[in-house]
mmCIF file of C-alpha atoms in Angstrom:
data_model
loop_
_atom_site.group_PDB
_atom_site.id
_atom_site.type_symbol
_atom_site.label_atom_id
_atom_site.label_comp_id
_atom_site.label_asym_id
_atom_site.label_seq_id
_atom_site.Cartn_x
_atom_site.Cartn_y
_atom_site.Cartn_z
ATOM 1 C CA UNK A 136 243.806 -55.666 -1.593
ATOM 2 C CA UNK A 137 245.669 -53.639 1.039
ATOM 3 C CA UNK A 138 247.210 -50.511 -0.418
ATOM 4 C CA UNK A 139 250.623 -49.591 0.999
ATOM 5 C CA UNK A 140 250.828 -46.181 2.624
ATOM 6 C CA UNK A 141 253.347 -45.050 0.042
ATOM 7 C CA UNK A 142 252.788 -41.317 0.578
ATOM 8 C CA UNK A 143 251.212 -39.057 3.179
ATOM 9 C CA UNK A 144 251.668 -35.582 1.675
ATOM 10 C CA UNK A 145 250.679 -34.162 -1.709
ATOM 11 C CA UNK A 146 252.129 -30.925 -3.050
ATOM 12 C CA UNK A 147 250.729 -29.275 -6.158
ATOM 13 C CA UNK A 148 252.620 -26.569 -8.025
ATOM 14 C CA UNK A 149 252.406 -24.347 -11.069
ATOM 15 C CA UNK A 150 253.134 -25.982 -14.434
ATOM 16 C CA UNK A 151 256.528 -26.138 -16.165
ATOM 17 C CA UNK A 152 259.719 -27.940 -15.346
ATOM 18 C CA UNK A 153 261.296 -24.756 -13.950
ATOM 19 C CA UNK A 154 258.478 -24.425 -11.404
ATOM 20 C CA UNK A 155 258.945 -28.076 -10.457
ATOM 21 C CA UNK A 156 262.656 -27.455 -9.806
ATOM 22 C CA UNK A 157 261.921 -24.419 -7.605
ATOM 23 C CA UNK A 158 259.109 -26.244 -5.746
ATOM 24 C CA UNK A 159 261.341 -29.290 -5.210
ATOM 25 C CA UNK A 160 264.143 -27.112 -3.809
ATOM 26 C CA UNK A 161 261.686 -25.413 -1.424
ATOM 27 C CA UNK A 162 260.319 -28.786 -0.300
ATOM 28 C CA UNK A 163 263.828 -30.054 0.439
ATOM 29 C CA UNK A 164 264.710 -26.814 2.283
ATOM 30 C CA UNK A 165 261.535 -26.741 4.406
ATOM 31 C CA UNK A 166 261.080 -30.402 5.328
ATOM 32 C CA UNK A 167 263.345 -32.676 7.329
ATOM 33 C CA UNK A 168 264.365 -35.603 5.123
ATOM 34 C CA UNK A 169 261.254 -35.974 2.979
ATOM 35 C CA UNK A 170 261.051 -38.943 0.649
ATOM 36 C CA UNK A 171 259.782 -37.954 -2.777
ATOM 37 C CA UNK A 172 257.806 -41.054 -3.728
ATOM 38 C CA UNK A 173 256.675 -39.984 -7.197
ATOM 39 C CA UNK A 174 256.363 -36.916 -9.389
ATOM 40 C CA UNK A 175 253.629 -36.295 -11.948
ATOM 41 C CA UNK A 176 252.975 -33.114 -13.934
ATOM 42 C CA UNK A 177 252.348 -30.339 -11.375
ATOM 43 C CA UNK A 178 252.202 -32.718 -8.395
ATOM 44 C CA UNK A 179 254.603 -34.352 -5.951
ATOM 45 C CA UNK A 180 253.882 -37.273 -3.639
ATOM 46 C CA UNK A 181 255.961 -37.364 -0.465
ATOM 47 C CA UNK A 182 256.450 -39.476 2.620
ATOM 48 C CA UNK A 183 257.172 -37.389 5.734
ATOM 49 C CA UNK A 184 257.257 -38.065 9.476
ATOM 50 C CA UNK A 185 254.182 -35.958 10.308
ATOM 51 C CA UNK A 186 252.169 -34.472 7.442
ATOM 52 C CA UNK A 187 250.355 -31.946 9.674
ATOM 53 C CA UNK A 188 253.666 -30.577 10.975
ATOM 54 C CA UNK A 189 254.833 -30.373 7.365
ATOM 55 C CA UNK A 190 251.794 -28.245 6.460
ATOM 56 C CA UNK A 191 252.536 -25.918 9.405
ATOM 57 C CA UNK A 192 256.175 -25.613 8.280
ATOM 58 C CA UNK A 193 255.046 -24.578 4.786
ATOM 59 C CA UNK A 194 252.640 -22.015 6.304
ATOM 60 C CA UNK A 195 255.463 -20.420 8.318
ATOM 61 C CA UNK A 196 258.114 -20.380 5.599
ATOM 62 C CA UNK A 197 256.039 -19.569 2.525
ATOM 63 C CA UNK A 198 253.903 -16.813 4.072
ATOM 64 C CA UNK A 199 256.421 -14.171 2.981
ATOM 65 C CA UNK A 200 258.155 -15.988 0.124
ATOM 66 C CA UNK A 201 257.461 -16.334 -3.596
ATOM 67 C CA UNK A 202 256.679 -19.916 -4.500
ATOM 68 C CA UNK A 203 255.277 -21.986 -7.349
ATOM 69 C CA UNK A 204 253.658 -24.269 -4.733
ATOM 70 C CA UNK A 205 249.866 -24.048 -4.824
ATOM 71 C CA UNK A 206 248.611 -26.532 -2.222
ATOM 72 C CA UNK A 207 250.007 -28.769 0.507
ATOM 73 C CA UNK A 208 247.651 -31.628 1.381
ATOM 74 C CA UNK A 209 248.200 -34.024 4.292
ATOM 75 C CA UNK A 210 246.932 -37.535 3.518
ATOM 76 C CA UNK A 211 245.343 -39.666 6.251
ATOM 77 C CA UNK A 212 244.721 -42.780 4.189
ATOM 78 C CA UNK A 213 245.509 -44.130 0.745
ATOM 79 C CA UNK A 214 242.965 -46.586 -0.634
ATOM 80 C CA UNK A 215 241.914 -48.265 -3.832
ATOM 81 C CA UNK A 216 239.596 -45.948 -5.808
ATOM 82 C CA UNK A 217 236.396 -47.906 -5.118
ATOM 83 C CA UNK A 218 233.513 -46.033 -3.497
ATOM 84 C CA UNK A 219 232.864 -48.897 -1.067
ATOM 85 C CA UNK A 220 236.436 -48.883 0.247
ATOM 86 C CA UNK A 221 236.719 -45.099 0.324
ATOM 87 C CA UNK A 222 233.376 -44.782 2.159
ATOM 88 C CA UNK A 223 234.440 -47.276 4.852
ATOM 89 C CA UNK A 224 237.713 -45.406 5.406
ATOM 90 C CA UNK A 225 236.013 -42.000 5.437
ATOM 91 C CA UNK A 226 233.430 -43.123 8.006
ATOM 92 C CA UNK A 227 236.131 -44.469 10.347
ATOM 93 C CA UNK A 228 238.384 -41.424 9.939
ATOM 94 C CA UNK A 229 235.497 -38.993 10.292
ATOM 95 C CA UNK A 230 234.386 -40.242 13.699
ATOM 96 C CA UNK A 231 238.009 -40.540 14.905
ATOM 97 C CA UNK A 232 238.947 -37.016 13.851
ATOM 98 C CA UNK A 233 235.723 -34.994 13.861
ATOM 99 C CA UNK A 234 233.384 -36.566 16.383
ATOM 100 C CA UNK A 235 229.629 -36.884 16.466
ATOM 101 C CA UNK A 236 228.637 -33.206 16.445
ATOM 102 C CA UNK A 237 230.729 -31.659 13.648
ATOM 103 C CA UNK A 238 229.145 -30.414 10.458
ATOM 104 C CA UNK A 239 230.845 -31.618 7.291
ATOM 105 C CA UNK A 240 231.309 -31.244 3.562
ATOM 106 C CA UNK A 241 232.812 -33.637 1.043
ATOM 107 C CA UNK A 242 235.023 -32.470 -1.802
ATOM 108 C CA UNK A 243 236.308 -34.902 -4.385
ATOM 109 C CA UNK A 244 238.776 -34.346 -7.218
ATOM 110 C CA UNK A 245 238.480 -37.160 -9.735
ATOM 111 C CA UNK A 246 236.092 -40.085 -9.870
ATOM 112 C CA UNK A 247 235.645 -43.397 -8.101
ATOM 113 C CA UNK A 248 234.627 -46.853 -9.267
ATOM 114 C CA UNK A 249 232.090 -49.310 -7.899
ATOM 115 C CA UNK A 250 232.432 -53.019 -7.213
ATOM 116 C CA UNK A 251 228.673 -53.341 -6.686
ATOM 117 C CA UNK A 252 227.025 -55.149 -9.625
ATOM 118 C CA UNK A 253 223.722 -53.359 -8.885
ATOM 119 C CA UNK A 254 225.381 -49.982 -9.436
ATOM 120 C CA UNK A 255 227.006 -51.285 -12.600
ATOM 121 C CA UNK A 256 230.641 -52.105 -11.912
ATOM 122 C CA UNK A 257 233.050 -49.471 -13.109
ATOM 123 C CA UNK A 258 233.189 -45.691 -13.047
ATOM 124 C CA UNK A 259 230.381 -43.937 -11.177
ATOM 125 C CA UNK A 260 229.365 -40.264 -11.378
ATOM 126 C CA UNK A 261 231.115 -38.058 -8.836
ATOM 127 C CA UNK A 262 227.822 -36.850 -7.322
ATOM 128 C CA UNK A 263 226.692 -40.453 -6.744
ATOM 129 C CA UNK A 264 230.002 -41.294 -5.069
ATOM 130 C CA UNK A 265 229.723 -38.268 -2.773
ATOM 131 C CA UNK A 266 226.125 -39.193 -1.859
ATOM 132 C CA UNK A 267 227.176 -42.788 -1.067
ATOM 133 C CA UNK A 268 229.953 -41.576 1.219
ATOM 134 C CA UNK A 269 227.818 -38.882 2.897
ATOM 135 C CA UNK A 270 225.078 -41.441 3.624
ATOM 136 C CA UNK A 271 227.426 -43.159 6.098
ATOM 137 C CA UNK A 272 227.879 -39.985 8.170
ATOM 138 C CA UNK A 273 224.989 -38.973 10.431
ATOM 139 C CA UNK A 274 226.258 -35.449 11.107
ATOM 140 C CA UNK A 275 224.800 -32.266 9.553
ATOM 141 C CA UNK A 276 226.032 -31.177 6.134
ATOM 142 C CA UNK A 277 227.368 -27.613 5.817
ATOM 143 C CA UNK A 278 228.753 -26.883 2.361
ATOM 144 C CA UNK A 279 229.665 -23.238 2.983
ATOM 145 C CA UNK A 280 231.509 -23.448 6.324
ATOM 146 C CA UNK A 281 231.989 -27.042 7.492
ATOM 147 C CA UNK A 282 233.722 -27.836 10.763
ATOM 148 C CA UNK A 283 235.112 -30.980 9.142
ATOM 149 C CA UNK A 284 236.147 -31.440 5.521
ATOM 150 C CA UNK A 285 236.342 -34.802 3.800
ATOM 151 C CA UNK A 286 238.688 -34.362 0.837
ATOM 152 C CA UNK A 287 239.242 -37.186 -1.621
ATOM 153 C CA UNK A 288 241.770 -36.812 -4.413
ATOM 154 C CA UNK A 289 242.101 -39.506 -7.054
ATOM 155 C CA UNK A 290 245.713 -39.673 -8.156
ATOM 156 C CA UNK A 291 247.884 -41.754 -10.428
ATOM 157 C CA UNK A 292 250.976 -43.086 -8.747
ATOM 158 C CA UNK A 293 253.943 -44.182 -10.824
ATOM 159 C CA UNK A 294 252.042 -42.948 -13.855
ATOM 160 C CA UNK A 295 249.497 -45.751 -13.998
ATOM 161 C CA UNK A 296 248.102 -46.927 -10.627
ATOM 162 C CA UNK A 297 244.987 -45.016 -9.576
ATOM 163 C CA UNK A 298 244.572 -44.465 -5.853
ATOM 164 C CA UNK A 299 242.294 -42.431 -3.600
ATOM 165 C CA UNK A 300 244.078 -40.095 -1.186
ATOM 166 C CA UNK A 301 241.782 -39.307 1.754
ATOM 167 C CA UNK A 302 242.077 -36.325 4.101
ATOM 168 C CA UNK A 303 239.592 -35.769 6.940
ATOM 169 C CA UNK A 304 239.626 -32.901 9.446
ATOM 170 C CA UNK A 305 239.389 -29.153 9.779
ATOM 171 C CA UNK A 306 239.475 -27.406 6.390
ATOM 172 C CA UNK A 307 242.577 -25.522 7.579
ATOM 173 C CA UNK A 308 244.588 -28.780 7.445
ATOM 174 C CA UNK A 309 244.889 -28.259 3.687
ATOM 175 C CA UNK A 310 247.136 -25.339 2.838
ATOM 176 C CA UNK A 311 246.187 -23.248 -0.181
ATOM 177 C CA UNK A 312 249.026 -20.792 -0.833
ATOM 178 C CA UNK A 313 246.920 -18.484 -3.076
ATOM 179 C CA UNK A 314 244.182 -18.337 -0.403
ATOM 180 C CA UNK A 315 246.751 -17.758 2.365
ATOM 181 C CA UNK A 316 248.271 -14.856 0.411
ATOM 182 C CA UNK A 317 244.881 -13.462 -0.625
ATOM 183 C CA UNK A 318 245.239 -13.979 -4.402
#
């Protein structure tokens, strides 16, 4: 099944409704006509023209401003949460964005499923999913300082549909406000 590219930016924020209201106002002030696709506790899913430019805009504006926003994550691909599909997308994105010489690390929030009857269809351990994905990339692994980060976040859209949001590129593509401000 082809998953629609419903969102291309994820914003996480501190808990509480008040923090959501402040984060939402900042998002609307910083970005040019964002579409808020869905909202879950502590997370917003948006559709923007260019997610990397959006991350840069947040870096500029929030560097000196108080904010409940924690992370701004550009999304390259949205896929079904099956390790086989995610691995195929990661491999393609990795060689498009990072090349054949870059070291890499994989970080995954959540868990994936398998369609392979030999692996036992259904949920698979996170470490096994990461190993399956890493096996398709011939580049050197560097967990402490990778040139290229593969970040996979399993999310629920509209409160019930699980999807895998995939980001591949320099670790600096993902904005961590606490890290940027030295907290």
